[in-house]
């Protein structure tokens, strides 16, 4: 009886959840530093972690029965779904297996290589052959766990294999390491080293003892399939004018054992299913003569899918169940309004134009240069606008207005959209036509004093000229840049990072000078139709590559345009630009943008809506916060009209952001959350959505939503975040991606709101003494916080499991313990822990909840940013070389700790909701 009381208690639930989260989180760091095998051996496949999962399942079943959850349909369905999911995961873990199949074009294959590594032993004793295999993985972290000793009996003889050593190979993903084994036969001892290969057949090594030969191999084993697959044709499509794959597919024939066959087309997001086997398009041969398919035999698929369905259903029903915690909190909040809502207030932004006198950018103060720049500024605007309306092809194959590329170039060089009062189109037009003048214009942003000193530049200068990095024809940064690039990212200081950035800027500026970035000329197909007019060329490339009249026309137009700009003959320049436009429409019609799309993207660039919203959110959020605290500490102050105006302003800003995201969606052709910039903007949108839709009656909650939106928007516009609209890689072309990412990422906004509300609650705890009216406000804000976390937890849970469906539909497996997947799972467990704190009496207080909701957000930051930059994996930008932790992270942690400690002394407020 006592055992069941302990096993089926909520305290046990919290302990088990903590173990699951900590174990999985630590495993990602083990994997990063010591390899996937170490993480699997020490955590994911280890008996202790599997025991915790089993105990969690038992604990959940026990609590379902103990509290008779079947009386509440929603609660029973979504809690039971986890039991079903865990059962499905267990079936997959112990019964399923994965592998890789490589098929050359025109050939038939019925074997695959296992993903799991095996120590394979083949013994040849005269005419007899004996085989034995052991599924083994090793860790380089706690090598004592690697010990094994196997005695293999064959006939009346025996061979003993003992573990000696394992060396981890971190740099090459396919290599697991070097396994050293000792073989003992009839008193004879021999040692051998076996290179381990993941997803590849191991390298066989032979040992000879008397008249027997022992062949040892460590790596994937060959697995026979109950059917064959013939590759009829492998197809690869690329983005126009790019080597980047747009999609690839395998036309195959499945041949069964009974002779029956059928044809099938496998491509990204379309998996072949045959029995319990799933085949997905993983990769292809480097020479494009064959396909590489990943294979998964998964009998646990349908129990898992059933669990996913019940989970989603249960969570949705919970929001409509009037007996649920969500409804109880909502009712409590609605009865204690802190602010009212009503009126419309318009908020507009004006673009401040910069001119040469006002701008910090300095130029060579010669009369001739100044005259040229003023003339270019005053007379080239119309021509530059026409120039910006030309279409250019990016290196990734995206077709976009030249104005977009020009803006990206100037933003990269100077950190601003315009310089010297000129638009990006005017600047690039000038640099292209008169590089001898522009090489002396100070427009390249530089920050590090040490680098300025190295170049001999005044430390107060914010910009340098292209020519200042060269002296007597020598590139001053050559040795320093090479040294900085060879330094590990984690060891690079601001000096090394600024050198790398400056080197990149100089290369971009040089490319503008010679026009090599401007891929504006498609190539006319020859008589055979072999030439691909979907690839566009820069002017210099076109003059060198094209032939005949086509080459002559391009050269005439290019030289004519440059000369007319140099001579300030703007009407002639307009005519040459018109010729290029006509040429693009005629020759590059297959990939040419329509006039409406060109105009739409240029307008989108000019509006720059997200940057302006950043300023608005930050300003509005802090003003609202100040007013909210005035209301809190001076209850007699009730600014109804002001708070009403705040809400309406925010509603308008939210509508503008929604419009901007929809606009970007139309321009890119895919949902605007496919890269880090877009997801940051989307998270800010979800935070404002939470405030406007769910918490509009609380000025404090509303201000918190705006602040978190402003923080994410500000992060999106940092110089290291690339806002470019890019093409999607093949695997991201899925409707499952849109659903998965939109729901999952939206949860971050709710969790961010919860963190800010938790922080504000702790601040109120600090000043709570002798202010009894604060207690009701704290409880009110805590209720809003819990509502936000409940919605966030539902969204991240459903989004994460929908991601599993996407992965299964795309590549035949729904979970692979990739660091991003793992930390999303950790975040789910962490927030489930926070939500269930109220079931333990001593932890059911506003102080504990506020602290937990604030600290829990660190798991989201790790999921979104930490994995991207500090852990290697499928979703990562780090590839094992993490960047230094920024200073703001240390400052934030310090502030949070100090705030919690100061609030701790006034923590004695009990929960009453």
XYZ file of C-alpha atoms in Angstrom, residues 349-606:
258
model
C 6.043 56.162 -39.097
C 7.994 58.542 -41.256
C 11.257 57.658 -42.870
C 14.044 60.011 -41.978
C 16.129 60.713 -45.034
C 19.834 61.072 -44.575
C 21.954 63.473 -46.528
C 25.665 63.917 -46.877
C 25.873 66.680 -44.303
C 23.847 64.807 -41.634
C 25.273 61.335 -42.195
C 28.150 60.004 -40.144
C 29.663 58.566 -43.286
C 32.551 60.652 -44.449
C 33.919 61.055 -47.949
C 37.069 62.236 -49.537
C 36.691 65.980 -49.208
C 37.826 66.969 -52.673
C 35.775 69.349 -54.752
C 35.628 66.913 -57.636
C 34.356 64.027 -55.525
C 31.795 66.161 -53.730
C 30.523 67.543 -57.039
C 30.222 64.015 -58.452
C 28.362 62.689 -55.412
C 25.935 65.619 -55.327
C 25.237 65.261 -59.034
C 24.685 61.522 -58.698
C 22.372 62.088 -55.742
C 20.284 64.775 -57.477
C 20.126 63.424 -61.024
C 20.211 59.623 -60.855
C 17.114 58.891 -58.801
C 14.815 58.024 -61.729
C 17.479 55.977 -63.514
C 18.394 54.157 -60.288
C 14.729 53.323 -59.741
C 14.550 51.771 -63.232
C 17.803 49.951 -62.487
C 16.278 48.505 -59.287
C 13.302 47.157 -61.261
C 15.551 44.808 -63.261
C 15.466 41.145 -62.200
C 18.534 39.404 -60.772
C 19.203 35.782 -59.951
C 20.723 35.042 -56.539
C 23.430 32.424 -56.051
C 20.753 30.187 -54.529
C 18.627 30.486 -57.658
C 15.979 32.873 -56.329
C 14.676 35.442 -58.806
C 14.240 38.875 -57.226
C 14.264 42.578 -58.100
C 17.735 44.088 -58.316
C 16.537 46.630 -55.749
C 16.396 43.815 -53.173
C 19.984 42.763 -53.871
C 21.159 46.388 -53.822
C 19.531 46.909 -50.439
C 21.138 43.741 -49.058
C 24.557 44.879 -50.322
C 24.403 48.357 -48.781
C 22.935 46.986 -45.535
C 25.804 44.514 -45.331
C 28.469 47.142 -46.016
C 27.220 50.035 -43.900
C 24.580 48.587 -41.590
C 22.060 51.044 -43.074
C 19.611 51.054 -45.976
C 20.973 54.289 -47.433
C 24.219 56.245 -47.355
C 24.961 59.904 -48.201
C 21.266 60.528 -48.710
C 21.219 58.139 -51.663
C 19.143 55.003 -52.106
C 20.775 51.589 -52.347
C 19.993 51.580 -56.110
C 21.838 54.876 -56.602
C 24.805 53.689 -54.556
C 25.243 50.409 -56.433
C 24.778 52.185 -59.760
C 27.532 54.602 -58.779
C 29.875 51.883 -57.508
C 29.360 49.882 -60.677
C 30.133 52.837 -62.976
C 32.889 54.650 -61.046
C 34.728 52.271 -58.712
C 37.784 54.566 -58.736
C 35.764 57.190 -56.838
C 33.815 54.845 -54.559
C 36.900 53.000 -53.340
C 37.722 56.189 -51.388
C 34.237 56.694 -49.927
C 34.002 55.850 -46.215
C 30.975 53.545 -46.135
C 32.254 50.245 -44.711
C 31.280 49.889 -41.056
C 34.058 48.962 -38.640
C 33.842 48.631 -34.849
C 36.833 47.100 -33.071
C 39.387 49.715 -31.851
C 42.199 47.165 -32.165
C 41.374 46.624 -35.848
C 41.196 50.376 -36.447
C 44.610 50.738 -34.858
C 45.980 47.910 -36.993
C 44.753 49.687 -40.151
C 46.001 53.076 -38.967
C 42.479 54.490 -38.719
C 41.362 56.990 -36.088
C 39.584 55.136 -33.262
C 36.642 57.554 -33.492
C 35.956 56.606 -37.106
C 32.881 54.433 -37.607
C 33.417 53.857 -41.318
C 36.409 53.251 -43.555
C 36.966 53.310 -47.285
C 37.807 50.306 -49.459
C 41.203 51.861 -50.314
C 42.239 52.159 -46.661
C 42.717 48.404 -46.417
C 45.320 48.452 -49.194
C 48.768 49.989 -49.113
C 51.154 49.960 -52.067
C 48.987 47.319 -53.718
C 49.180 45.045 -50.659
C 46.077 43.752 -48.847
C 46.751 44.623 -45.214
C 44.359 42.038 -43.796
C 45.651 39.020 -45.724
C 47.568 37.379 -42.883
C 45.176 38.536 -40.125
C 42.101 37.293 -41.986
C 43.659 33.879 -42.581
C 44.649 33.655 -38.928
C 41.140 34.653 -37.769
C 39.460 32.110 -40.051
C 41.708 29.342 -38.710
C 40.732 30.208 -35.117
C 37.911 28.085 -33.702
C 34.647 30.057 -33.503
C 34.437 29.639 -29.731
C 37.929 31.140 -29.373
C 37.317 34.158 -31.618
C 37.171 37.526 -29.910
C 35.571 40.698 -31.241
C 38.809 41.508 -33.057
C 38.854 38.231 -34.985
C 35.125 38.413 -35.722
C 35.398 41.981 -37.013
C 38.305 40.989 -39.255
C 36.228 38.194 -40.799
C 33.266 40.550 -41.266
C 35.456 43.254 -42.796
C 37.090 40.758 -45.137
C 33.616 39.651 -46.265
C 32.503 43.267 -46.803
C 35.581 44.035 -48.882
C 34.907 41.001 -51.069
C 31.298 42.126 -51.543
C 32.374 45.661 -52.464
C 34.917 44.342 -54.938
C 32.225 42.134 -56.453
C 30.021 45.213 -56.860
C 32.842 47.091 -58.554
C 33.222 44.368 -61.206
C 29.500 43.518 -61.355
C 29.993 39.829 -60.529
C 27.037 39.827 -58.116
C 24.631 41.066 -60.775
C 23.346 37.939 -62.539
C 21.015 39.829 -64.884
C 21.600 38.216 -68.300
C 19.927 34.903 -69.284
C 21.562 32.955 -72.109
C 19.803 32.401 -75.403
C 19.324 28.710 -76.183
C 21.392 27.456 -79.082
C 19.988 25.504 -82.029
C 20.188 22.204 -80.139
C 18.385 23.661 -77.142
C 21.153 22.411 -74.864
C 21.950 25.712 -73.180
C 19.950 26.346 -70.048
C 18.399 29.810 -70.101
C 17.244 29.326 -66.513
C 20.799 30.201 -65.419
C 21.563 33.908 -65.547
C 24.998 35.482 -65.824
C 26.762 38.612 -64.599
C 27.782 41.132 -67.326
C 31.426 40.022 -67.356
C 30.482 36.314 -67.372
C 28.003 36.945 -70.185
C 30.603 38.727 -72.327
C 33.023 35.832 -71.803
C 30.496 32.992 -72.162
C 27.966 34.107 -74.771
C 28.748 33.897 -78.475
C 27.764 35.639 -81.693
C 25.146 38.359 -81.766
C 24.023 37.485 -78.246
C 27.491 38.260 -76.877
C 27.781 41.428 -78.911
C 24.391 42.673 -77.744
C 25.204 42.093 -74.077
C 28.568 43.828 -74.403
C 27.044 46.815 -76.217
C 24.271 47.222 -73.642
C 26.622 46.852 -70.666
C 29.279 49.258 -71.931
C 26.624 51.690 -73.100
C 24.941 51.721 -69.687
C 28.195 52.256 -67.766
C 29.442 54.980 -70.145
C 26.148 56.871 -70.113
C 26.165 56.892 -66.276
C 29.780 58.063 -66.195
C 28.896 60.894 -68.620
C 25.687 61.728 -66.725
C 23.553 60.957 -69.795
C 20.605 59.707 -67.796
C 18.171 59.452 -70.704
C 20.615 57.198 -72.553
C 21.104 55.152 -69.372
C 17.324 54.728 -69.103
C 17.227 53.397 -72.658
C 19.961 50.847 -71.972
C 18.169 49.684 -68.814
C 14.987 49.304 -70.879
C 16.963 47.145 -73.349
C 18.138 44.877 -70.499
C 14.557 44.587 -69.250
C 13.262 43.637 -72.714
C 16.132 41.143 -73.079
C 15.255 39.543 -69.713
C 11.569 39.216 -70.594
C 12.290 37.669 -73.994
C 15.213 35.319 -73.227
C 14.535 34.462 -69.591
C 10.760 34.117 -69.803
C 10.828 30.689 -68.077
C 11.939 32.160 -64.745
C 11.246 35.883 -65.211
C 9.233 37.667 -62.521
C 6.040 39.456 -63.444
C 5.908 43.249 -63.168
C 3.429 42.993 -60.299
C 5.791 40.753 -58.290
C 8.705 43.113 -58.916
C 6.690 46.118 -57.782
C 5.325 44.233 -54.775
C 8.770 43.219 -53.487
C 10.240 46.686 -54.002
C 7.317 48.185 -52.077
C 7.827 45.619 -49.309
C 11.493 46.674 -49.045
C 10.608 50.354 -48.895
